[in-house]
XYZ file of C-alpha atoms in Angstrom:
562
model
C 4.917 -33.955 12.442
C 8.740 -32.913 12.435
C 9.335 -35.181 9.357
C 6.644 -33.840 7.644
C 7.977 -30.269 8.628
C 11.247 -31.149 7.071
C 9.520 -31.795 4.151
C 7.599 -28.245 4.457
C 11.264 -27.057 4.820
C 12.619 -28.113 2.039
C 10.328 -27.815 -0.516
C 9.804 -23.730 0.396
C 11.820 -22.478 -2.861
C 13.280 -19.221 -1.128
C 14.651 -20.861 2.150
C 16.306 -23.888 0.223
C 17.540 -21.044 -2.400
C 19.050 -19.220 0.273
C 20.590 -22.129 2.019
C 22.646 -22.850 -1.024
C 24.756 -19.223 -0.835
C 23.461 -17.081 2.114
C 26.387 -17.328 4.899
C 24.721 -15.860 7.774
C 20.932 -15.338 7.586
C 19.851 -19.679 6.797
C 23.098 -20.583 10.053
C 21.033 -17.734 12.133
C 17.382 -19.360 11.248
C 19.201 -22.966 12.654
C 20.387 -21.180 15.784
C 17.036 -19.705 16.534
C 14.970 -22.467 16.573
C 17.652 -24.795 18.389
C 17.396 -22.038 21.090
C 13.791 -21.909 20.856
C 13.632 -25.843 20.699
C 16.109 -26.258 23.718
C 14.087 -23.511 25.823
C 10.825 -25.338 25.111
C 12.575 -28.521 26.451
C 14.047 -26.668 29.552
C 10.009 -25.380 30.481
C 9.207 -28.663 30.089
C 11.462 -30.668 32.529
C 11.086 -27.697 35.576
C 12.256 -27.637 38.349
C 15.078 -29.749 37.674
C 15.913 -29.261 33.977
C 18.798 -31.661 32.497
C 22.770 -30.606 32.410
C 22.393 -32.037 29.003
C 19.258 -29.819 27.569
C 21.054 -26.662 29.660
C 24.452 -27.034 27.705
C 22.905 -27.339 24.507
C 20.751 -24.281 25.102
C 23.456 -22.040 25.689
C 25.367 -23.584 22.702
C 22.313 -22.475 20.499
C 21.997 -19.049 21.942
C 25.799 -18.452 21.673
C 25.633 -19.992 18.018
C 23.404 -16.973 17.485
C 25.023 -14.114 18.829
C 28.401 -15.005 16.994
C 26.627 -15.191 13.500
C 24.138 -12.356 14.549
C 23.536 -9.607 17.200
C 19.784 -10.685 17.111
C 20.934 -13.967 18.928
C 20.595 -12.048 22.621
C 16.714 -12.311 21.527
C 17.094 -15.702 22.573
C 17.829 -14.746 26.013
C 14.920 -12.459 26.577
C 12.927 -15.409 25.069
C 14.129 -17.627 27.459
C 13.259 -14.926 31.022
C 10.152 -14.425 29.495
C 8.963 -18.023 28.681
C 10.223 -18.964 31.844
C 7.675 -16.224 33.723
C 4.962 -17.267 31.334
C 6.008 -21.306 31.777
C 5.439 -20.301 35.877
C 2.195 -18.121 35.551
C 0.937 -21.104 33.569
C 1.584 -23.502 35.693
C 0.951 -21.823 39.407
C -1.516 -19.354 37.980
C -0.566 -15.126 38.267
C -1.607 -14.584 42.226
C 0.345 -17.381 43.208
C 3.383 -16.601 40.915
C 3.469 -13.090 42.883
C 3.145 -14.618 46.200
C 5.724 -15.790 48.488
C 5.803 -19.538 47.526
C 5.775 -18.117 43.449
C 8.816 -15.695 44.290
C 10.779 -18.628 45.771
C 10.305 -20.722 42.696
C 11.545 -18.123 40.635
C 14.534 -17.522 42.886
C 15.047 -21.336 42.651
C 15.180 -20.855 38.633
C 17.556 -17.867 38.710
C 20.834 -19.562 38.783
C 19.541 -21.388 35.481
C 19.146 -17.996 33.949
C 21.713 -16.930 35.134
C 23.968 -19.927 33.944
C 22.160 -19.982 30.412
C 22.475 -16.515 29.854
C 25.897 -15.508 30.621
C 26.857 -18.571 29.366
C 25.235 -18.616 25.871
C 26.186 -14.122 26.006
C 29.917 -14.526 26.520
C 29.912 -17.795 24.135
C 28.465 -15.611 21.825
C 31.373 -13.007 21.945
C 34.251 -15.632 22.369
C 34.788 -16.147 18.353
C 33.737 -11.903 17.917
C 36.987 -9.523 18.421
C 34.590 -6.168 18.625
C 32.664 -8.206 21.479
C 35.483 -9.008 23.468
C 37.368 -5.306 23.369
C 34.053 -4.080 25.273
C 31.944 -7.235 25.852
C 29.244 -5.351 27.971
C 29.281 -1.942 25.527
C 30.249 -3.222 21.911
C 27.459 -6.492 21.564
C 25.163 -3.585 22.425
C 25.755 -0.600 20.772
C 26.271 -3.542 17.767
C 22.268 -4.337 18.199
C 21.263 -0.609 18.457
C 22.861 -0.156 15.173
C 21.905 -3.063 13.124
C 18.274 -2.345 14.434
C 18.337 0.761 12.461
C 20.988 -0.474 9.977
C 22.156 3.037 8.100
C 22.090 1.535 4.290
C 20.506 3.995 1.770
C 19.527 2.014 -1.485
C 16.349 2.074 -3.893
C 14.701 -1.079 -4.285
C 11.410 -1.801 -6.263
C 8.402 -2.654 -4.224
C 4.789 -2.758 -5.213
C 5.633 -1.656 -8.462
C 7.392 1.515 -7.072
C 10.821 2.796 -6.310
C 11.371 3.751 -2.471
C 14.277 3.778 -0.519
C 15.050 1.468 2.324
C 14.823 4.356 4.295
C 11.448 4.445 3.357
C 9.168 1.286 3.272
C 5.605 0.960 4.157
C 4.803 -0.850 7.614
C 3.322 -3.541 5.624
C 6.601 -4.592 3.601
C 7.500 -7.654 5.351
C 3.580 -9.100 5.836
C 3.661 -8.512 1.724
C 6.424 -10.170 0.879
C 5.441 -13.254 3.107
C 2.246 -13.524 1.781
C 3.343 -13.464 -1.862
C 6.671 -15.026 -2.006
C 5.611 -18.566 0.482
C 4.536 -21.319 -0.506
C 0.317 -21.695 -0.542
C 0.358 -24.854 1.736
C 2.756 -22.921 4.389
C 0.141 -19.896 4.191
C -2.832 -22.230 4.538
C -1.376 -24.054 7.363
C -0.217 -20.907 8.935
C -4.352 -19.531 9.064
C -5.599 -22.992 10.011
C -3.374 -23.286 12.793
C -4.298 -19.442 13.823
C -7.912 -20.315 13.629
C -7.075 -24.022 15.270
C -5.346 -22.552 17.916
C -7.274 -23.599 20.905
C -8.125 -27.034 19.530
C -4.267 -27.705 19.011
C -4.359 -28.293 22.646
C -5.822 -31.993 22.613
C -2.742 -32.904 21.201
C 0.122 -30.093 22.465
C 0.448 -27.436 25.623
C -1.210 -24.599 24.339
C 1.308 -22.584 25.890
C 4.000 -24.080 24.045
C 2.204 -23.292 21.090
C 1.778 -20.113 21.942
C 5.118 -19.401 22.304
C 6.238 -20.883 19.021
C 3.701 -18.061 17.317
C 5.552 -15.278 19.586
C 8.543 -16.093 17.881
C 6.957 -15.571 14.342
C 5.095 -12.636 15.197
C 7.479 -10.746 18.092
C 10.404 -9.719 15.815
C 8.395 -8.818 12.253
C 5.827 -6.689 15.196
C 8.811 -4.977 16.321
C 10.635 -4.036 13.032
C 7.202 -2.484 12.399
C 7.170 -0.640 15.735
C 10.362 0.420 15.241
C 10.468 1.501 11.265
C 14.124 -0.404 10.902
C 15.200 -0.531 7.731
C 14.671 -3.031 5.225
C 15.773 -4.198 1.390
C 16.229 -7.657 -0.108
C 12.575 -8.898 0.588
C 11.764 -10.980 3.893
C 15.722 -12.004 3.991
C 16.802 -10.597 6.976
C 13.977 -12.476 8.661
C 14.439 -15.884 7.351
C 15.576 -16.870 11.030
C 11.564 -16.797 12.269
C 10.986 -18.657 8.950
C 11.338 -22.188 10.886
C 9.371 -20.992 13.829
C 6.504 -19.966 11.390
C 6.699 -23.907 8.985
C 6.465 -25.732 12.706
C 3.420 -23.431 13.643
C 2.293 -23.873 10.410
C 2.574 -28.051 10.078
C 0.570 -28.349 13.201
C -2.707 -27.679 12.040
C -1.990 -30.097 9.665
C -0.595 -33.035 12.390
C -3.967 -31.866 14.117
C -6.607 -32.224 10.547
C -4.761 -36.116 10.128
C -5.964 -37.078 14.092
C -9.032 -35.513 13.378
C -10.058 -37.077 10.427
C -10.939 -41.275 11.431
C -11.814 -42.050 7.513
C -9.312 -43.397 5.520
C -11.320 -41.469 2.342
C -11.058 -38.351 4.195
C -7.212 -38.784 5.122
C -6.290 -39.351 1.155
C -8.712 -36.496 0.012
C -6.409 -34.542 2.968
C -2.749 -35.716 1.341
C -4.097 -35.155 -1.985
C -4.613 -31.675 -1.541
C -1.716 -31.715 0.129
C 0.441 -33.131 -2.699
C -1.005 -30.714 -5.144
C 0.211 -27.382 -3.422
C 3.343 -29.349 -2.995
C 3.730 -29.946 -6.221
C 3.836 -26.691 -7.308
C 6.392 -24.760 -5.692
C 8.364 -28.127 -6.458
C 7.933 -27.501 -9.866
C 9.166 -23.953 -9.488
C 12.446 -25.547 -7.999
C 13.217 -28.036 -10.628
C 12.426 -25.678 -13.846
C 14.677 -22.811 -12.643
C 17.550 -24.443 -10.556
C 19.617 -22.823 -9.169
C 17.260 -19.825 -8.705
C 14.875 -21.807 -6.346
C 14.377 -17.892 -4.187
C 13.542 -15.862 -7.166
C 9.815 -17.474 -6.379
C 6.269 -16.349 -5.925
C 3.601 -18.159 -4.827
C 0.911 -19.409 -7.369
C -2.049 -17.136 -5.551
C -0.045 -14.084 -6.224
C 0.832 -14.881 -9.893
C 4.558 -15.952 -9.923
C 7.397 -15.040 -10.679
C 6.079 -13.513 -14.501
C 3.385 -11.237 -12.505
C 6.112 -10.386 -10.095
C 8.309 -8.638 -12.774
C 8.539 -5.020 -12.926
C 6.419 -4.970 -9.372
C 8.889 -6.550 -6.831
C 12.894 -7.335 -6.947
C 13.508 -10.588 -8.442
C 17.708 -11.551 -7.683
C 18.249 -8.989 -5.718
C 21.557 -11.672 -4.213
C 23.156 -11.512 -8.040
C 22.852 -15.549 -8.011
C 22.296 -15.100 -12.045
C 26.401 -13.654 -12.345
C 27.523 -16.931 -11.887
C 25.629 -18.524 -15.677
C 26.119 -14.829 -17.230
C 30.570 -15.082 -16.269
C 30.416 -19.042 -17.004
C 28.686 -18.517 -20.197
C 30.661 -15.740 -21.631
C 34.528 -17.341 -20.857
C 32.779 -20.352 -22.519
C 31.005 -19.488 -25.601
C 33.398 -15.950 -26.383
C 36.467 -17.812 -25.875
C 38.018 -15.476 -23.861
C 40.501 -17.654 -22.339
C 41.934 -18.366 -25.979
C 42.537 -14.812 -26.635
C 45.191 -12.077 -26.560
C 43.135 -8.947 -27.072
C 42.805 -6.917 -24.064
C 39.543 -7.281 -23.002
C 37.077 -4.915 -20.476
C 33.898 -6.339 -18.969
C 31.718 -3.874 -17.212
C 29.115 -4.936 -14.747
C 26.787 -3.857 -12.192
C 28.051 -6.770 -10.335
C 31.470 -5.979 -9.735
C 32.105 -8.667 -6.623
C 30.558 -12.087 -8.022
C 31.710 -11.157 -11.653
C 35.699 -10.265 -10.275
C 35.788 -14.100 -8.820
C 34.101 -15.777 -11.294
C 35.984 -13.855 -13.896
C 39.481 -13.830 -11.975
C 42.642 -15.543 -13.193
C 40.822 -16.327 -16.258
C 44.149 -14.578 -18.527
C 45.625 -11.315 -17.896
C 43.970 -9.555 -20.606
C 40.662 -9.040 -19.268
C 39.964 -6.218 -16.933
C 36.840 -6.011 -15.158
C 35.280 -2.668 -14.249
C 32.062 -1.339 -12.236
C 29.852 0.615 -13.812
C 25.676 1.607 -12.929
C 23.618 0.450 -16.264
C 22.482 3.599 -16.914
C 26.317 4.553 -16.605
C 27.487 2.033 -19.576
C 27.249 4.409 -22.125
C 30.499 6.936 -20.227
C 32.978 3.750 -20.890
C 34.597 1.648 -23.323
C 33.797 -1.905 -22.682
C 33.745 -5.066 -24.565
C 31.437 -7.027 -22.832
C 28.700 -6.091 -20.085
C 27.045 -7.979 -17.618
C 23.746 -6.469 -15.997
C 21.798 -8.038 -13.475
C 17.821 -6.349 -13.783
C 18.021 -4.713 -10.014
C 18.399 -1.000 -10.245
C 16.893 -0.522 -13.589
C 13.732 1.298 -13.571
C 10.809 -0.762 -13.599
C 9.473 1.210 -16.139
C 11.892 -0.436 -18.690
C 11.213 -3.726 -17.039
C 7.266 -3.380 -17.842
C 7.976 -1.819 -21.508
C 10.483 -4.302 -22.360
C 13.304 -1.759 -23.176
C 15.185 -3.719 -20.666
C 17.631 -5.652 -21.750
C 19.158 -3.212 -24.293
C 20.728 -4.610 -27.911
C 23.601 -6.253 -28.182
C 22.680 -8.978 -25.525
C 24.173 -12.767 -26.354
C 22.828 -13.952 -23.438
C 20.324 -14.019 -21.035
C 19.828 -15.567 -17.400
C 16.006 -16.427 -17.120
C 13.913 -17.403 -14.108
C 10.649 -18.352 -15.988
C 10.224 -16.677 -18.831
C 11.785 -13.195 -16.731
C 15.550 -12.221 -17.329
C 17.461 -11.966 -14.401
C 20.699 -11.247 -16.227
C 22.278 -10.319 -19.568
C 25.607 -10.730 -20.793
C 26.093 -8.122 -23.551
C 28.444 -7.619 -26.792
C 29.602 -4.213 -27.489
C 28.822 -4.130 -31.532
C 28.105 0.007 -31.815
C 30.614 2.271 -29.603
C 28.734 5.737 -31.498
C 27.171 6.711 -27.984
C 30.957 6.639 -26.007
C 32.055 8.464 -28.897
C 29.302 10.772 -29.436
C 29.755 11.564 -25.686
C 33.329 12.344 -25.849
C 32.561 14.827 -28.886
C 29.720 16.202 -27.099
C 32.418 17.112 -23.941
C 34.665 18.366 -26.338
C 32.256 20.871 -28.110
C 32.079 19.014 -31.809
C 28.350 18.833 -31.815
C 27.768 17.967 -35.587
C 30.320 15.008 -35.153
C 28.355 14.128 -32.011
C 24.738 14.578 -33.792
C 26.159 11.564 -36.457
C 27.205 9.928 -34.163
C 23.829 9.668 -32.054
C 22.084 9.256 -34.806
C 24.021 6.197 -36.118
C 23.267 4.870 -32.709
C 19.840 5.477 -32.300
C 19.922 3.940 -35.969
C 21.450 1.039 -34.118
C 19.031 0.489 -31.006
C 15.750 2.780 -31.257
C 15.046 2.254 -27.926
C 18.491 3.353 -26.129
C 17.517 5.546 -23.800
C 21.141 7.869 -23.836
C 21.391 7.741 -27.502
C 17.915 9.251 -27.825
C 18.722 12.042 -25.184
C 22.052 13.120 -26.003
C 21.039 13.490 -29.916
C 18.365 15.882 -28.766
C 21.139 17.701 -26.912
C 23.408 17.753 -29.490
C 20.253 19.274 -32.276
C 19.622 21.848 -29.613
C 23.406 23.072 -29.207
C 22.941 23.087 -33.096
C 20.349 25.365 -33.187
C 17.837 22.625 -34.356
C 15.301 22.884 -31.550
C 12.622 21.026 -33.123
C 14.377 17.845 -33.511
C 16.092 18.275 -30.122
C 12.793 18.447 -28.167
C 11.620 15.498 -30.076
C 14.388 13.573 -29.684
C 14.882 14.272 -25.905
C 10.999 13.572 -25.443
C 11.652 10.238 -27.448
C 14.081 9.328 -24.627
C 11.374 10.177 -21.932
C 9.362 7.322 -23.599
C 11.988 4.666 -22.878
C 13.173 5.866 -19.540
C 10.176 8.307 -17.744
C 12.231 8.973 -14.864
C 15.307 10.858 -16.511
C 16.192 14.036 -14.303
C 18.140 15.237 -17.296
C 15.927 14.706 -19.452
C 12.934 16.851 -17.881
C 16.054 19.650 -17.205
C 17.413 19.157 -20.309
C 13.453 20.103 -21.694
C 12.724 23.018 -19.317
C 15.928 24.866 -20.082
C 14.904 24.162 -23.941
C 11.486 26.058 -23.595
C 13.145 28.290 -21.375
C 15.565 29.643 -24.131
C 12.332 29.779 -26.439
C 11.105 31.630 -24.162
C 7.943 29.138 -23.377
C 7.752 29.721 -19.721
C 4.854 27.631 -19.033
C 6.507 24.263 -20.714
C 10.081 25.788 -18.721
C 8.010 25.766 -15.499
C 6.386 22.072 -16.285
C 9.642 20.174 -17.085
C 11.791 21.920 -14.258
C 9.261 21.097 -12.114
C 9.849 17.141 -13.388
C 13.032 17.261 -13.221
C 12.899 18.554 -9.045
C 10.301 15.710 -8.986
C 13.350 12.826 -9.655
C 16.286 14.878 -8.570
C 15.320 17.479 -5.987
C 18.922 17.643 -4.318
C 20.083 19.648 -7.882
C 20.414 23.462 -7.087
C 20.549 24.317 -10.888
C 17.164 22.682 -11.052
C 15.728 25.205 -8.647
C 17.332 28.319 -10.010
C 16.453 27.651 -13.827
C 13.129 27.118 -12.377
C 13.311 30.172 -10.620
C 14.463 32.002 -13.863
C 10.913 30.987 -15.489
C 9.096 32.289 -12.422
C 10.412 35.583 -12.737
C 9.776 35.841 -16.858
C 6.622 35.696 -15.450
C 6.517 38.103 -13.641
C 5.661 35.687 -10.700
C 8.317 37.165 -7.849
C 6.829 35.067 -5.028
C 7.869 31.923 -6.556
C 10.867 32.875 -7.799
C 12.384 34.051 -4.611
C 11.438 30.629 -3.276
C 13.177 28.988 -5.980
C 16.404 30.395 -5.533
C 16.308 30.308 -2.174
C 16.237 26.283 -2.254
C 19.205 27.010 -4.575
C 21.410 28.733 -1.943
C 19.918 26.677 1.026
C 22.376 24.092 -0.976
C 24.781 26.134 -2.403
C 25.090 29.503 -0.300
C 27.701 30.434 -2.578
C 26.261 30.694 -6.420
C 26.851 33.959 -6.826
C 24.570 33.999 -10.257
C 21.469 33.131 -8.072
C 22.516 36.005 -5.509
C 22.583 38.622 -8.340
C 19.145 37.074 -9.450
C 17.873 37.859 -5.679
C 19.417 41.146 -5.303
C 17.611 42.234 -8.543
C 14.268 40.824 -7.226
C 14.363 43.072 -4.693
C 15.370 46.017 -6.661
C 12.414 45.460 -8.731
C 10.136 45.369 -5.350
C 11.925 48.697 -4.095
């Protein structure tokens, strides 16, 4: 049963992905289930555990608290096992009486050994835990359990904030991104549970699912934060395989035929096979994997983050110093990315001539660049799904299946830098050929578009402006400026109703923008509708108490009233 949960192990594309570049979360999963292992061994040999099984126990839990805060878990797992272990055993009356209260005083200097043993290990190699060792470790776990990171991630084919999941996120992204046999096993097992114990202590058992189900329950309870998938709980991941493998161990006994057992491995082998297959055809991106029942990794795109861990920068820098001979050259060279970390040390020392820079995709346009590497997290999915994503100019692309993960692109048209830099500077009919020379270029570039509908309305050519601007909501649906850029169109033609339905867009992706709410507010009171428009400017000075054009708008609201 362990070999064959090895095997389980191994061949679960996201875990072995991970173990190949995560530093903390696969070394946290190993401590956890040595601790759980080494507890389950300690219950066992009561009342007079082994020096040897002790001393490894608090070597797990300490393992765990110096890669992660979560590690004190362990401890509570081990006082509450141990009460469980005892009510097992002596029954809950007796546990409660006098003879049950002795035995647990007996056990108390284990605890006691075990856990300020494996606690203070835990803190020896951690300089914030050892400044305050009974203060820091736990205002450390108070944080992390409600870890303050802010950042959009696509989930369910929607774009929420971390802030913001749905109870369910975790139980989703289990179910769709393990492998079938793990999921099957996982069910059997659940439904096997009280037959498992012919061959294992169903309390042991039972303890092994606590550990599965105790910390993904209580992330729920408590609404932490979450983002990157089901990584930050990779460490119950072993817990859930050994639950999982038993109803297997439990089938083989069960089944006498020898016909029976091969129909049993067959079927076996074949949901084996595939998530094997996964691994070999897109090396070294064994984690960007769904499961076969949910559709892989194809369905997956556009509806949940694919390499959300930038694996794909590694090909896209390779590549590019390779094939653009950049090492060979004396040109000064800048690289933009949305990667800036992985790309600076893959890219580093390479010659002195190439500077690498950050910038946001939808921010490549503001800078002059030569090259550009883009990973597909952050972009909106609806350029995912439409295919608008990647952009012209790419020379490369990092694919998991048939999905790009990563693009390495050549600058070969600079007319949108430039046509923003005459746009700032007030030249609009340079700007207009410009735009149009790159929308010329790439049709389906989503600034380009925009800003040569800007640059027809500051011309006088509404028409085209309003066409072209709309053109660029096609590509890119979710443009704040856009929508804004629309509403203040109709507003200057004096179309109140299409003013009032594009500002109301534009609050609907940006509603932190007090010029939003005051043009808004503007098109409310052409209308004659005062109600409204007092609202609307009041949201503007809620956020900016200080715009003295939307105070003159309020004071003449309620002249008009008088």
């Amino acid at each position: 049963t362990g070999i064959f949960a090895i095997i389980l192990i191994t061949l679960t594309p996201r875990f072995l992905g991970h173990s190949m570049n995560n530093p903390k979360d696969i070394p946290f999963a190993a401590s956890y289930i040595i601790a759980i292992y080494f507890t389950i061994r300690f219950l066992k040999k009561l009342p007079k555990p082994g020096w040897k099984d002790i001393l490894l126990l608090i070597a797990a839990i300490a393992m765990g608290i110096n890669i992660r805060i979560g590690g004190i878990l362990t401890i509570a797992y081990l006082v509450l096992f141990l009460l469980w272990e005892l009510i097992s055993v002596m029954g809950l009356k007796p546990v409660f009486s006098n003879a049950g209260l002795l035995e647990i005083l007996k056990n108390i200097k284990y605890l006691a050994i075990i856990g300020v043993g494996g606690f203070f290990g835990g803190v020896l190699f951690w300089p914030y835990g050892l400044i305050s060792p009974l203060v820091n470790p736990f205002q450390t776990l108070s944080h992390m359990s409600k870890y303050p990171i802010h950042i959009t991630i696509l989930f369910d084919s929607k774009h929420i904030g971390s802030m913001e999941v749905p109870w369910y996120y975790i139980p989703k992204w289990m179910t769709i991104s393990n492998p079938i046999y793990i999921l099957t096993g996982f069910i059997l097992s659940f439904l096997l549970i009280f037959f498992l114990k012919k061959r294992y202590q169903i309390r042991h058992v039972l303890m092994i699912l606590f550990t599965v189900l105790f910390p993904v329950g209580y992330a729920i309870y408590n609404d932490s934060v979450l983002y990157d998938g089901w990584r930050h709980f990779l460490f119950i991941y072993p817990s859930f395989v050994v639950f999982s493998t038993l109803s297997y161990d439990y089938l083989f006994s069960l089944i006498k035929n020898k016909y029976g057992k091969v129909i049993l491995s067959a079927g076996i082998l074949v949901m084996l096979a595939m998530p094997f297959k996964h691994m070999v055809k897109n090396h070294p991106y064994e984690y960007v994997y769904f499961n076969e029942m949910y559709g892989g990794v194809n369905k997956a795109y556009g509806k949940y983050e694919t390499d959300y861990y930038m694996n794909c920068v590694k090909e896209a820098s390779e590549w590019l110093v390779k094939n653009e001979k950049l090492q060979n050259t004396d040109k000064e060279i800048t690289i933009i990315t949305n990667c800036i970390d992985p790309a600076k040390i893959y890219l580093s020392g390479l010659t002195d001539n190439i500077t690498v820079k950050y910038a946001r995709y939808y921010d490549r346009n503001e800078k002059q660049w030569d090259y550009a590497i883009f990973y597909s997290r952050f972009t909106k999915r609806t350029q995912l799904v439409n295919k608008t994503w990647p952009p012209k100019g790419v020379i490369y692309t990092v694919k998991a299946d048939k999905i790009p993960l990563c693009v390495v692109l050549k600058n070969e048209n600079n007319s949108v830098y430039l046509g923003n830099e005459a746009l700032k500077n007030g030249d609009y009919i340079k700007a207009k050929e410009l735009f149009e020379d790159a929308v010329e270029y790439d049709p389906n570039n989503e600034d380009a578009n925009l800003n040569l509908g800007i640059a027809c309305l500051y011309t006088g050519n509404f028409i085209d402006g309003i066409n072209y601007v709309k053109k660029s909501l096609k590509i890119l649906p979710e443009s704040s400026v856009a929508y804004s850029t629309l509403g203040s169109a109709y507003l200057k033609l004096e179309e109140y109703d299409n003013a009032i339905k594009y500002l109301t867009m534009a609050i609907e992706q940006n509603p932190r923008n007090p010029d939003l709410y005051r043009k808004l507010g503007i098109a409310f009171r052409k209308k004659g509708n005062l109600e409204f428009a007092f609202k609307c400017f009041g949201r503007t000075l809620a956020m900016n108490p200080k715009d003295m054009q939307t105070l003159a708008y309020v004071a003449d609201i309620y002249k008009e009233k008088e």
